[in-house]
CSV table of C-alpha atoms in Angstrom, one decimal:
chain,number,residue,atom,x,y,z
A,1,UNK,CA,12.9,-145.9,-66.2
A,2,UNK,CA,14.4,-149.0,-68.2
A,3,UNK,CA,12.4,-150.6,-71.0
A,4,UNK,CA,10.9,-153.5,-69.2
A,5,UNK,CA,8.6,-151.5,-66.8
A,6,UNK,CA,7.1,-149.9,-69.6
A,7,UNK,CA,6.7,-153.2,-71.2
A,8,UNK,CA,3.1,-154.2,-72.1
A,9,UNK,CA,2.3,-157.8,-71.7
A,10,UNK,CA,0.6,-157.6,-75.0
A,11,UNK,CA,3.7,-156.9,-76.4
A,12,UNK,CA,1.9,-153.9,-78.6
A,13,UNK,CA,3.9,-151.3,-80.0
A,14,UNK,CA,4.7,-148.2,-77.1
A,15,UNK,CA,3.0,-145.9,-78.8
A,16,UNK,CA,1.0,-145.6,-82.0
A,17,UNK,CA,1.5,-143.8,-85.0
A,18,UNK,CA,1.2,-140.0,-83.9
A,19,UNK,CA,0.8,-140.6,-80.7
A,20,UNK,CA,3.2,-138.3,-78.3
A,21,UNK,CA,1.6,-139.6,-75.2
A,22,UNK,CA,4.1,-141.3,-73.0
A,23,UNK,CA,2.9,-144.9,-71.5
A,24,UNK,CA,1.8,-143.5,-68.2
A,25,UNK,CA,-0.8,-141.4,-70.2
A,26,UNK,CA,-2.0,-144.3,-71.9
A,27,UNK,CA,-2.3,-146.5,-69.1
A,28,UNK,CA,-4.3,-143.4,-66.8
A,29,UNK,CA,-6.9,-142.9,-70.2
A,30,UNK,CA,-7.5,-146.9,-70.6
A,31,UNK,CA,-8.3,-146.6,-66.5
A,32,UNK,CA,-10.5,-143.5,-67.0
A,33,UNK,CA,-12.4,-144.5,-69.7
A,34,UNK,CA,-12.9,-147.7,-68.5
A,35,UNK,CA,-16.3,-149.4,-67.8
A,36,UNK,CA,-15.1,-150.8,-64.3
A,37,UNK,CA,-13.9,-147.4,-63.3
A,38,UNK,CA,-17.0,-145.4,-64.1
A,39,UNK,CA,-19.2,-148.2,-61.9
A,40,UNK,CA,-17.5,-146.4,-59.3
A,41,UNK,CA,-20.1,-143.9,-59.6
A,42,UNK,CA,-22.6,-146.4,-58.2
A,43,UNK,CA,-20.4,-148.4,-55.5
A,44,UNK,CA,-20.2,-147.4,-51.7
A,45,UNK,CA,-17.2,-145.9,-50.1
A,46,UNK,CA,-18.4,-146.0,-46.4
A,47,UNK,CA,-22.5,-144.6,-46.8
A,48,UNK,CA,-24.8,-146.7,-48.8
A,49,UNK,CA,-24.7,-144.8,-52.4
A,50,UNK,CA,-28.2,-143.5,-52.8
A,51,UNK,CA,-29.0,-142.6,-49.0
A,52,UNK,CA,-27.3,-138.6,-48.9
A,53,UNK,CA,-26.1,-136.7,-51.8
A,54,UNK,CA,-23.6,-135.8,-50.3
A,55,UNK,CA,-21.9,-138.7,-49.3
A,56,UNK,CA,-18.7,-139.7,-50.9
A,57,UNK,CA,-18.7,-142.5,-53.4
A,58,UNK,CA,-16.2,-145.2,-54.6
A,59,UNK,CA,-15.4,-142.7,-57.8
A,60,UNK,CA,-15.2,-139.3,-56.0
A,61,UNK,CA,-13.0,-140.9,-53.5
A,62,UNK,CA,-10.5,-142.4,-56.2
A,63,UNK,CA,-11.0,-138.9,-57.3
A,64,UNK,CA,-9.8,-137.6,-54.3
A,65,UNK,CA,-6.8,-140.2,-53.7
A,66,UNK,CA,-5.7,-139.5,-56.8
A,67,UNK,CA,-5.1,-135.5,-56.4
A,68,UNK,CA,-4.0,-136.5,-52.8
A,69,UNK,CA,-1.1,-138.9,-55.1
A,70,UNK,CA,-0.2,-136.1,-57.2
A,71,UNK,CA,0.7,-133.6,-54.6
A,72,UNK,CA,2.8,-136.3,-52.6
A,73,UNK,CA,4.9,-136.8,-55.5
A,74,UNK,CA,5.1,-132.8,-55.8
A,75,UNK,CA,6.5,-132.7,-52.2
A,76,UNK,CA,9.0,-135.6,-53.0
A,77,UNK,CA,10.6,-134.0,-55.7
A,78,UNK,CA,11.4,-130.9,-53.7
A,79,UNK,CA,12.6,-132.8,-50.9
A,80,UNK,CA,14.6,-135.8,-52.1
A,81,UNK,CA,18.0,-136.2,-53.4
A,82,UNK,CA,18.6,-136.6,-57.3
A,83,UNK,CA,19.0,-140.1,-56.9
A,84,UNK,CA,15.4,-140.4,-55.2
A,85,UNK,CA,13.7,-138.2,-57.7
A,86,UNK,CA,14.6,-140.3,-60.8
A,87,UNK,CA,12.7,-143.1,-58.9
A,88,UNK,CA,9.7,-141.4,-58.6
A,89,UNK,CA,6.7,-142.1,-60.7
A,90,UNK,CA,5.3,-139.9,-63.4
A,91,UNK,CA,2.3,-137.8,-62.5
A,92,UNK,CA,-0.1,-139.8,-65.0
A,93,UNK,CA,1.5,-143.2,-63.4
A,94,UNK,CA,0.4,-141.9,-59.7
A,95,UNK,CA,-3.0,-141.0,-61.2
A,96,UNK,CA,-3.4,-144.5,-62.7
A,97,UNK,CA,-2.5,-146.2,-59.4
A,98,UNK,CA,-4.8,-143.9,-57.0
A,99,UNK,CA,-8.2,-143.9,-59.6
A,100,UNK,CA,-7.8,-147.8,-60.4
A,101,UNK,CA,-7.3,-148.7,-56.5
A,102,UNK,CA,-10.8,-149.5,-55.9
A,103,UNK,CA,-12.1,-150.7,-59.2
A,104,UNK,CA,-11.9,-154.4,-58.1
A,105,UNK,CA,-14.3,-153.9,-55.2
A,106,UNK,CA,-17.7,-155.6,-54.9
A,107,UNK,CA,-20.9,-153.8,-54.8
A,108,UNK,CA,-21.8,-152.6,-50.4
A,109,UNK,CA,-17.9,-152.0,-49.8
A,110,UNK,CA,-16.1,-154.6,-47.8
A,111,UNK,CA,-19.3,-156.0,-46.8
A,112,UNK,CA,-19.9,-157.4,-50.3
A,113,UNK,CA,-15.9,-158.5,-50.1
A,114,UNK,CA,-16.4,-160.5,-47.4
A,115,UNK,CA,-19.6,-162.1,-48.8
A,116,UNK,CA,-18.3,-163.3,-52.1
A,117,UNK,CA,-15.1,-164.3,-50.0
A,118,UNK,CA,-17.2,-167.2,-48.2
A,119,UNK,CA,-18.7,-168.4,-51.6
A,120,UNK,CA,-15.8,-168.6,-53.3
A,121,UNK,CA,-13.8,-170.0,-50.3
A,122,UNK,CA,-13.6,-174.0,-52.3
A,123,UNK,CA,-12.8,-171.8,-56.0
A,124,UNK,CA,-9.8,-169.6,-55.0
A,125,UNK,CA,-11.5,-166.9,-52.5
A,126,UNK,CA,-12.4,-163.4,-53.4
A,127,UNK,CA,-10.4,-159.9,-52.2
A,128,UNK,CA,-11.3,-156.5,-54.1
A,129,UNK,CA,-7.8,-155.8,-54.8
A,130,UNK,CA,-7.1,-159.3,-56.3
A,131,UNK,CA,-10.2,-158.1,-58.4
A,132,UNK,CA,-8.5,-155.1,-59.3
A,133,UNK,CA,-5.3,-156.8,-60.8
A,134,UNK,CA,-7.9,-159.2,-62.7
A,135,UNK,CA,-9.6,-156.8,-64.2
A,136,UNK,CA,-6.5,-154.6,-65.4
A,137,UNK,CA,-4.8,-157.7,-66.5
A,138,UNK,CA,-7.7,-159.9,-67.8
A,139,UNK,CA,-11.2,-158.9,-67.5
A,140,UNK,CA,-11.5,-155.2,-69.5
A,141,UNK,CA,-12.4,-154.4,-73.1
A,142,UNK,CA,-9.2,-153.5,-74.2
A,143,UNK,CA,-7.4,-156.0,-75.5
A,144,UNK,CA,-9.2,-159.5,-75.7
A,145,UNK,CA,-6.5,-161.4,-73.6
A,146,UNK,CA,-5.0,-159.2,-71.3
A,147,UNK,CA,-7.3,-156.7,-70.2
A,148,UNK,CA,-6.7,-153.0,-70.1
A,149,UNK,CA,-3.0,-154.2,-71.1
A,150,UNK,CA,-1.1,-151.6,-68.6
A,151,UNK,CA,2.6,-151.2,-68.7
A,152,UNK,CA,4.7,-153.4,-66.3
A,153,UNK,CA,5.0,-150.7,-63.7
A,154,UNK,CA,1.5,-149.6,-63.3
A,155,UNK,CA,0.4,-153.3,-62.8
A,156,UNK,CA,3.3,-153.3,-60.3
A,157,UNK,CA,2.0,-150.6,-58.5
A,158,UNK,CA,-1.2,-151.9,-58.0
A,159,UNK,CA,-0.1,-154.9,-56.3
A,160,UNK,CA,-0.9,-154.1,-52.6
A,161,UNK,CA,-0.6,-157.2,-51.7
A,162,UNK,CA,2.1,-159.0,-54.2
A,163,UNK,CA,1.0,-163.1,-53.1
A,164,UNK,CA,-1.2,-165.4,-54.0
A,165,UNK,CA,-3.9,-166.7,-52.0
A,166,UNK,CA,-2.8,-169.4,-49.2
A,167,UNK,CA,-5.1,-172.4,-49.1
A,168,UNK,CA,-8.4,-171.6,-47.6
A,169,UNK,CA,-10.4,-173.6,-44.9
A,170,UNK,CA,-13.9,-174.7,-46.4
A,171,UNK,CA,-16.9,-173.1,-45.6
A,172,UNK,CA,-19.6,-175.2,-43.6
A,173,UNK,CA,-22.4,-177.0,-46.0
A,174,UNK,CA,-24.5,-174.2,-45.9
A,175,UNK,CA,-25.1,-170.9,-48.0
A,176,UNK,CA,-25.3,-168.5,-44.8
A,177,UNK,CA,-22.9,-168.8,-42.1
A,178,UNK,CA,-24.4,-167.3,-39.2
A,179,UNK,CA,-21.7,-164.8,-39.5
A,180,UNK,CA,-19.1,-163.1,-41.8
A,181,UNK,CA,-16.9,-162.2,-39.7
A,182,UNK,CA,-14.4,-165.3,-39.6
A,183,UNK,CA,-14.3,-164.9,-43.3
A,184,UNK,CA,-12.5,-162.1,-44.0
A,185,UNK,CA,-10.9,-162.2,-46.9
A,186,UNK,CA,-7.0,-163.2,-47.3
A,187,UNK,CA,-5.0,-160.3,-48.9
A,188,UNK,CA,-3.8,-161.9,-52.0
A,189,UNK,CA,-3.8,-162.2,-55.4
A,190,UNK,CA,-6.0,-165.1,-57.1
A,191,UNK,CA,-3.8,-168.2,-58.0
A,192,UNK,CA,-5.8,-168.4,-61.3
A,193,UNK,CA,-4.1,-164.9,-62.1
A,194,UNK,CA,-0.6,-166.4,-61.2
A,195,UNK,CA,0.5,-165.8,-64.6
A,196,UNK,CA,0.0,-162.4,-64.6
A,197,UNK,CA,1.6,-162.0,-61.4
A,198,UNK,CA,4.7,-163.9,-62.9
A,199,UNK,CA,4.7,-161.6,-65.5
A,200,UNK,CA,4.7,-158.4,-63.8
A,201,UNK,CA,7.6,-159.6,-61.4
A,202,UNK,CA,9.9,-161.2,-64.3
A,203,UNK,CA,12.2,-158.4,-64.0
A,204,UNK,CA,13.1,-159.2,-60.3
A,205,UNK,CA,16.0,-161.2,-59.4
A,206,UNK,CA,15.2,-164.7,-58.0
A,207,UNK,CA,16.4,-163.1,-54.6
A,208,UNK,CA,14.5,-160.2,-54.8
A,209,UNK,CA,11.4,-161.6,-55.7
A,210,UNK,CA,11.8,-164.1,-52.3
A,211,UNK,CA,12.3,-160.9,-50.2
A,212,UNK,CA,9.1,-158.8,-51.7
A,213,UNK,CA,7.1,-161.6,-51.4
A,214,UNK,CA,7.4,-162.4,-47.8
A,215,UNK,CA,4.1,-163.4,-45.6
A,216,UNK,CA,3.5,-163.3,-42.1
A,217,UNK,CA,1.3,-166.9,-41.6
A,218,UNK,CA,-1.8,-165.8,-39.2
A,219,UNK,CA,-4.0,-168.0,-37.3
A,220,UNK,CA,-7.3,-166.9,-38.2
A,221,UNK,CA,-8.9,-164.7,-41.1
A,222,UNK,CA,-7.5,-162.9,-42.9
A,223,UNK,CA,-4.7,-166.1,-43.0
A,224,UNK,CA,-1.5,-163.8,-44.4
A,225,UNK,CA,-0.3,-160.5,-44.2
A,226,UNK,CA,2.3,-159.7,-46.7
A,227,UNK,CA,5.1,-157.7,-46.1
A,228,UNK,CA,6.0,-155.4,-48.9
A,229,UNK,CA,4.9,-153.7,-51.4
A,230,UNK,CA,6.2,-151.7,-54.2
A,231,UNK,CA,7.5,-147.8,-54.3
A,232,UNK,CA,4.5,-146.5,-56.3
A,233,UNK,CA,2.2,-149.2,-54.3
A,234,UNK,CA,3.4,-147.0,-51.0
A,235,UNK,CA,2.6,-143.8,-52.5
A,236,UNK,CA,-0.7,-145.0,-53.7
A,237,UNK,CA,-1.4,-146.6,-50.2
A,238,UNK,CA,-0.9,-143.5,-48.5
A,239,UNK,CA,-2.9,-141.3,-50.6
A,240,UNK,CA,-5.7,-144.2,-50.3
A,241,UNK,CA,-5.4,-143.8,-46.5
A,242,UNK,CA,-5.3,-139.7,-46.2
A,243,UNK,CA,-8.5,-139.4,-48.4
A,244,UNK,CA,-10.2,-142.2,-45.9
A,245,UNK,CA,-8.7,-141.0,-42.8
A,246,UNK,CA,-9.9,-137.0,-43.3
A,247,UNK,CA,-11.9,-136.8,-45.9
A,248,UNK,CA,-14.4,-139.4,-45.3
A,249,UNK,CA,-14.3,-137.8,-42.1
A,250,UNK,CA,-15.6,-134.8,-43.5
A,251,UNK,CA,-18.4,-136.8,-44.6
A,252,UNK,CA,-19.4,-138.3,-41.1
A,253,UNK,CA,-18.5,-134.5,-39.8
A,254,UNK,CA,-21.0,-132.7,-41.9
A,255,UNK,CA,-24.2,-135.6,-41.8
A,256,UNK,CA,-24.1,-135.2,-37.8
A,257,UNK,CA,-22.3,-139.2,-37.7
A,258,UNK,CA,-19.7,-138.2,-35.9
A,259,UNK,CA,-20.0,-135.4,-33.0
A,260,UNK,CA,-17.3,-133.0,-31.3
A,261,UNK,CA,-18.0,-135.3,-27.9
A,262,UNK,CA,-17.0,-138.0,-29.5
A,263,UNK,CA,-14.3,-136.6,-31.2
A,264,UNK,CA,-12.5,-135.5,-27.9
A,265,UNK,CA,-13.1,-138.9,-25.9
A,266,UNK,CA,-11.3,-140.6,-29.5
A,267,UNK,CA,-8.8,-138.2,-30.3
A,268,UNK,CA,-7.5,-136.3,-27.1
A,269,UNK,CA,-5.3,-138.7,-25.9
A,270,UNK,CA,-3.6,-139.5,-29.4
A,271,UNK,CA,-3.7,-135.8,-29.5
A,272,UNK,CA,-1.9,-134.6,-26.6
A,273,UNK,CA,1.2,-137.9,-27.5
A,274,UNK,CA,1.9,-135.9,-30.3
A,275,UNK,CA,5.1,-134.1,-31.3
A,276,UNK,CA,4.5,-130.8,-29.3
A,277,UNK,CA,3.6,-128.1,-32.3
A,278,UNK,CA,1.3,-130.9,-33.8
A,279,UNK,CA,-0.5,-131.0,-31.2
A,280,UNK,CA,-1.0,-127.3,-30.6
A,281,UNK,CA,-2.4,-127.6,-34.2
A,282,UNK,CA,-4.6,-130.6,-34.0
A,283,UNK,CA,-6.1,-128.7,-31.1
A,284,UNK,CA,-7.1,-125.7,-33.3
A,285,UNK,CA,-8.2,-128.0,-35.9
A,286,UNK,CA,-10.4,-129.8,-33.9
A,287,UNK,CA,-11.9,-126.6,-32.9
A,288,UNK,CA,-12.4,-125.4,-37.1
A,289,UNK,CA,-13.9,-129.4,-37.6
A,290,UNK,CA,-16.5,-128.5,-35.5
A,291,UNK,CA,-17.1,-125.0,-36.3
A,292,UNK,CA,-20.4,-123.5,-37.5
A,293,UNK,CA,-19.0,-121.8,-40.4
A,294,UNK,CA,-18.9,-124.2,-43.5
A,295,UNK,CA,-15.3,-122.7,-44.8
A,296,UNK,CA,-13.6,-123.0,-41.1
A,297,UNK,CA,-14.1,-127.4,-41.4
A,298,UNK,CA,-13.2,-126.7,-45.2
A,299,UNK,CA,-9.9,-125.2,-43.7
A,300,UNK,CA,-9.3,-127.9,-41.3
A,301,UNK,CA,-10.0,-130.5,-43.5
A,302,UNK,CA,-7.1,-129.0,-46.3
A,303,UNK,CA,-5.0,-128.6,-42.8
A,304,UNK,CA,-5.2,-131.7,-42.4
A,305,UNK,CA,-4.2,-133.3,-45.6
A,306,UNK,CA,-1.3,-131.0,-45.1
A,307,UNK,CA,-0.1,-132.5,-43.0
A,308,UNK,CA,0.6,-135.4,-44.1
A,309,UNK,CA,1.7,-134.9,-47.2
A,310,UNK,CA,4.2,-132.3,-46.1
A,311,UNK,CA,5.9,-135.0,-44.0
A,312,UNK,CA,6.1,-137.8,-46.7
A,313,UNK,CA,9.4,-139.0,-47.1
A,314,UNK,CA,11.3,-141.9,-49.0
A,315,UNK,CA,12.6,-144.4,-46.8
A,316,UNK,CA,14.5,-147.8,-47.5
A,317,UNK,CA,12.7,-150.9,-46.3
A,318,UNK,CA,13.9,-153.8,-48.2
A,319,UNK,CA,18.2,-153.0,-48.0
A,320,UNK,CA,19.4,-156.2,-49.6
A,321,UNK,CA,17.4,-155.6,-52.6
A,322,UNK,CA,18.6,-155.0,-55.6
A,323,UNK,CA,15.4,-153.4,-57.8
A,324,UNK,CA,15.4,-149.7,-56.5
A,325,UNK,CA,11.3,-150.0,-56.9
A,326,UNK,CA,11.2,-152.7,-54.0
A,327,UNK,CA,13.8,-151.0,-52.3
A,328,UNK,CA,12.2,-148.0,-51.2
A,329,UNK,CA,8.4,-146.9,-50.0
A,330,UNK,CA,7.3,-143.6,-49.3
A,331,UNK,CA,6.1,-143.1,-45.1
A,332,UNK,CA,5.4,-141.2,-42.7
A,333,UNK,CA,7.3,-139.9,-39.3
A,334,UNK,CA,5.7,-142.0,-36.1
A,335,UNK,CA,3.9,-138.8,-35.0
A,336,UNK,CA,2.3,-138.5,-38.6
A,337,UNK,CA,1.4,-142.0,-38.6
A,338,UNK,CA,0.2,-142.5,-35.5
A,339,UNK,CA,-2.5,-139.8,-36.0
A,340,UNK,CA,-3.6,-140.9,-39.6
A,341,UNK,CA,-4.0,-144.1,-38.1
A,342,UNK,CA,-6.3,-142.7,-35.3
A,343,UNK,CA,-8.2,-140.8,-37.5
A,344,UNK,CA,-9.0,-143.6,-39.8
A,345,UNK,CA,-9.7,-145.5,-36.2
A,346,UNK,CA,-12.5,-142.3,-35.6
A,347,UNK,CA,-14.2,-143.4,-39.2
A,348,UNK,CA,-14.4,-146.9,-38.3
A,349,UNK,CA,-15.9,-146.8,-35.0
A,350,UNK,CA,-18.5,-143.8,-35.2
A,351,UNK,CA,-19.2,-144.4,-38.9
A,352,UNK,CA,-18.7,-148.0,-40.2
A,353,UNK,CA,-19.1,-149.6,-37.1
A,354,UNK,CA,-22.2,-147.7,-36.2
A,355,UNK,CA,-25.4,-149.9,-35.9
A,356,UNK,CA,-27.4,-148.3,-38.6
A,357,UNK,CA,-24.5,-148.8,-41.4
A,358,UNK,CA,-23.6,-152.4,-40.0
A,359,UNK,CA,-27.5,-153.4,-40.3
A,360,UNK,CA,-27.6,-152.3,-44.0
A,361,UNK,CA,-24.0,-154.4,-44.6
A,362,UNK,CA,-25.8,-157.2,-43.3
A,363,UNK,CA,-28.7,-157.0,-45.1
A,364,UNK,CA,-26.5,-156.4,-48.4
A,365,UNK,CA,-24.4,-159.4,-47.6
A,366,UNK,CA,-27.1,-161.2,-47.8
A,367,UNK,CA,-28.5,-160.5,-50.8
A,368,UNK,CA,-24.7,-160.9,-52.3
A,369,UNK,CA,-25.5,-164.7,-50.9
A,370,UNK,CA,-29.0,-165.2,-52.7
A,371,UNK,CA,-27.5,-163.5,-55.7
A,372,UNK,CA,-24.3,-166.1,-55.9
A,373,UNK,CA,-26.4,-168.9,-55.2
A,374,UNK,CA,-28.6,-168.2,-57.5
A,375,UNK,CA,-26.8,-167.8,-60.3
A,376,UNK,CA,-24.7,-171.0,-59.1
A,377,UNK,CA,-27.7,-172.6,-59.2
A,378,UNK,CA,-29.0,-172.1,-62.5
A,379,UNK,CA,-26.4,-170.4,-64.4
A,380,UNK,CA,-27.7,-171.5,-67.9
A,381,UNK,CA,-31.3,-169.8,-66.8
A,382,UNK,CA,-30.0,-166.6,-64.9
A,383,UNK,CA,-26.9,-165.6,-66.6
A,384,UNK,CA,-26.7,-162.8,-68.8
A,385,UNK,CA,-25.8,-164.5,-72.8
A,386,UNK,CA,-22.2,-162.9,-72.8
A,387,UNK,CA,-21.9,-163.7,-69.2
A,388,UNK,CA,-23.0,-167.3,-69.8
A,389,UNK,CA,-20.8,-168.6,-72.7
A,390,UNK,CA,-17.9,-167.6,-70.4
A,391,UNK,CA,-18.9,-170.1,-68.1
A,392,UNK,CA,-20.0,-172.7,-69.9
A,393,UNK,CA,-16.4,-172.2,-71.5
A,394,UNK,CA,-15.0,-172.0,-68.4
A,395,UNK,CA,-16.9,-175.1,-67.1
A,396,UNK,CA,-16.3,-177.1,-70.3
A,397,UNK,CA,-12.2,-176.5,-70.0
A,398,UNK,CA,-11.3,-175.6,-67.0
A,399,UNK,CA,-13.9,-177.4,-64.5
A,400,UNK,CA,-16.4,-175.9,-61.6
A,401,UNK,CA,-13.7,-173.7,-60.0
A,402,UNK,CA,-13.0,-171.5,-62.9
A,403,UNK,CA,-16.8,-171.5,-63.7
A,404,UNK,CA,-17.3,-170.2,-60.3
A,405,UNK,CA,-14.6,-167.4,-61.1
A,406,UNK,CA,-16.7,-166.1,-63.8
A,407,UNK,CA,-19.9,-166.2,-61.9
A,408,UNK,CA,-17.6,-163.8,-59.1
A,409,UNK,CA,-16.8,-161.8,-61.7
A,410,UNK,CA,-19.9,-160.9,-63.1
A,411,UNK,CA,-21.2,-160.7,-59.3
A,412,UNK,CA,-18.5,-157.9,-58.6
A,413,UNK,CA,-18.5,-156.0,-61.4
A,414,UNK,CA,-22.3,-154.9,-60.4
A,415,UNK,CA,-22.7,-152.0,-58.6
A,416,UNK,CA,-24.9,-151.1,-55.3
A,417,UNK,CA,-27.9,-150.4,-57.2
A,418,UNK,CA,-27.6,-153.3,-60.4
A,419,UNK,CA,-27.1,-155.8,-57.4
A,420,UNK,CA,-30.4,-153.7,-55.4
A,421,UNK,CA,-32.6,-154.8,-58.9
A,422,UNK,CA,-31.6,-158.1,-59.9
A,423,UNK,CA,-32.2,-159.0,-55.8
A,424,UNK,CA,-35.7,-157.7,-56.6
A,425,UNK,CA,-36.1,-159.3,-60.1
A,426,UNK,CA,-34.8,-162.7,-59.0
A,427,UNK,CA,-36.5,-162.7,-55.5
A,428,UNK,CA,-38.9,-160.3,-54.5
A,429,UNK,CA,-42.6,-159.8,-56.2
């Protein structure tokens, strides 16, 4: 791949003295050993961290997504032309993408997103994977300007959503809103990060940046969708949604959440509009899922996977581009897709969207409120020292909406249970 995706924005050397590592290496060590990515440990995926054992977690599922990116690009390489294969990205690139998805997200999951969305809505907004590019670019230890300092590509990859933030509506004079849920967050980078984003696209022609950087203008929350997203973005996507769609439904499986009724009255009829000799399997599947034996779900669960990553394909979605890396995405056949999506459907609406996990949402929601308002109350009291000379910097040069930033960012880098004490130390007795 030519020298300007491996490009650091650092401009550091590519490698240091003795160092055979190639750049993708680099960049998946500086993720792994990364503050922000071992908080993962402590940050829900869908079940509160802290409430089963067994329950997945924001790291095991990176975990997860990222063996899920590996074997996608194993099945690539033995089923795409010569052309294709030189396109694909390295092993250790794939890994960075899938275990530094999440990093960006909030303590209590989307939830928490949503939250710190509303309070930031007059400083810029707030989106977990906007966080994620801040904190690869900016916010870690690594380098004191520019973060983890990651290659071009690997920062490419991680955009999801390759925009910035449209202009938000205001939220009413009042720190709750008697709901969230017209305050979903718009998909989007952080215009304060616009620099970054600049950077990472340089390489683009001025045409092809206009075409990758389409929107779709909505009416309500989230605002914008945009349209594309990068080759290794794709691939990291998918893997993203394969470890959610069957392997939190293992999760919800096991704990008793979701039930074999309610499996049939979901998934028959997506089932039976299946290709024929996928649906004959999904039928014995769904048997195994439900199966007494522990290593007959284990089975259906790998079947599963299998299935989806034995179907990936490269596919051509931007043809007037010129940059091969915008070009393409990896996807699925309609069958394929059509039943990740419903299984990914199942996990929302007998797990998320169950009462018991939407009551504890709300109540973490609102404690993400009493925490932001506090500390935008009294920063100079409340604020860790570290914490508080960036704002005060940030205050003094920039003005109240890059102050607020920094009090978002110290907000979401907590996780689940750092947010559960300070709740307690600043408001309960």
């Amino acid at each position: 791949m030519t020298e300007h995706w491996q490009a650091r924005r650092s401009n550091a050397p590519l490698q240091r003295p003795g160092d055979l590592r190639n750049a993708w290496q680099r960049d998946r060590a500086r993720v792994l050993h990364s503050a922000a990515f071992r908080r993962l440990q402590s940050k829900t995926q869908i079940m509160n961290v802290g409430e089963n054992d067994f329950y997945r977690t924001r790291l095991t599922h990176s975990l997860e997504a990222s063996q899920i990116g590996s074997s996608l690009i194993n099945q690539l390489q033995h089923v795409c032309s010569a052309e294709e294969r030189a396109l694909l990205p390295d092993l250790n690139l794939m890994e960075t993408l899938c275990l530094a998805h999440d990093i960006g997200h909030p303590p209590f999951g989307h939830g928490g997103e949503t939250a710190l969305n509303y309070k930031m809505l007059a400083s810029g907004g707030f989106e977990g994977n906007g966080q994620t590019f801040r904190i690869v670019g900016k916010l870690e230890a690594y380098h004191p300007e520019h973060g983890m300092d990651l290659t071009r590509r690997s920062l490419l990859g991680l955009l999801k959503y390759p925009v910035l933030m449209p202009e938000l509506p205001q939220s009413p004079e009042h720190d709750k809103p008697g709901s969230l849920s017209q305050w979903k967050p718009a998909k989007a980078l952080f215009a304060c990060d616009a620099d970054l984003l600049d950077w990472v696209l340089e390489p683009l022609s001025e045409a092809d940046r206009k075409l990758f950087q389409q929107v779709d203008v909505l009416a309500a929350s989230p605002w914008q969708r945009s349209r594309h997203k990068s080759l290794d973005a794709s691939m990291m996507e998918l893997a993203d949604d394969i470890a959610y769609g069957v392997h939190d439904l293992e999760d919800a499986v096991v704990t008793g959440t979701l039930n074999e009724k309610q499996w049939h009255q979901h998934m028959d009829a997506v089932v039976d509009h299946l290709e024929p000799e996928l649906t004959t399997l999904m039928h014995k599947l769904g048997r195994q899922l439900f199966a007494n034996e522990h290593h007959e779900r284990k089975n259906a669960i790998g079947a599963l996977v299998n299935i989806f990553v034995t179907k990936v394909r490269l596919e051509v979605v931007l043809p007037e581009a010129d940059e091969p890396l915008i070009r393409f995405n990896a996807t699925l056949p309609e069958s394929e897709r059509l039943l990740l999506n419903s299984l990914k459907a199942v996990v929302f609406e007998h797990v998320i969207n169950q009462p018991s996990i939407q009551q504890l949402r709300w109540r973490s929601q609102n404690m993400l409120l009493d925490l932001f308002a506090a500390f935008h109350t009294e920063p100079e009291r409340l604020l860790p020292r570290n914490t508080r000379a960036r704002w005060r910097a940030a205050m003094d040069n920039q003005g109240a909406a890059a102050a607020d930033r920094i009090l978002c960012d110290y907000i979401a880098g907590m996780t689940d249970d750092y947010a559960e004490r300070m709740y307690r130390n600043l408001f309960l007795t």
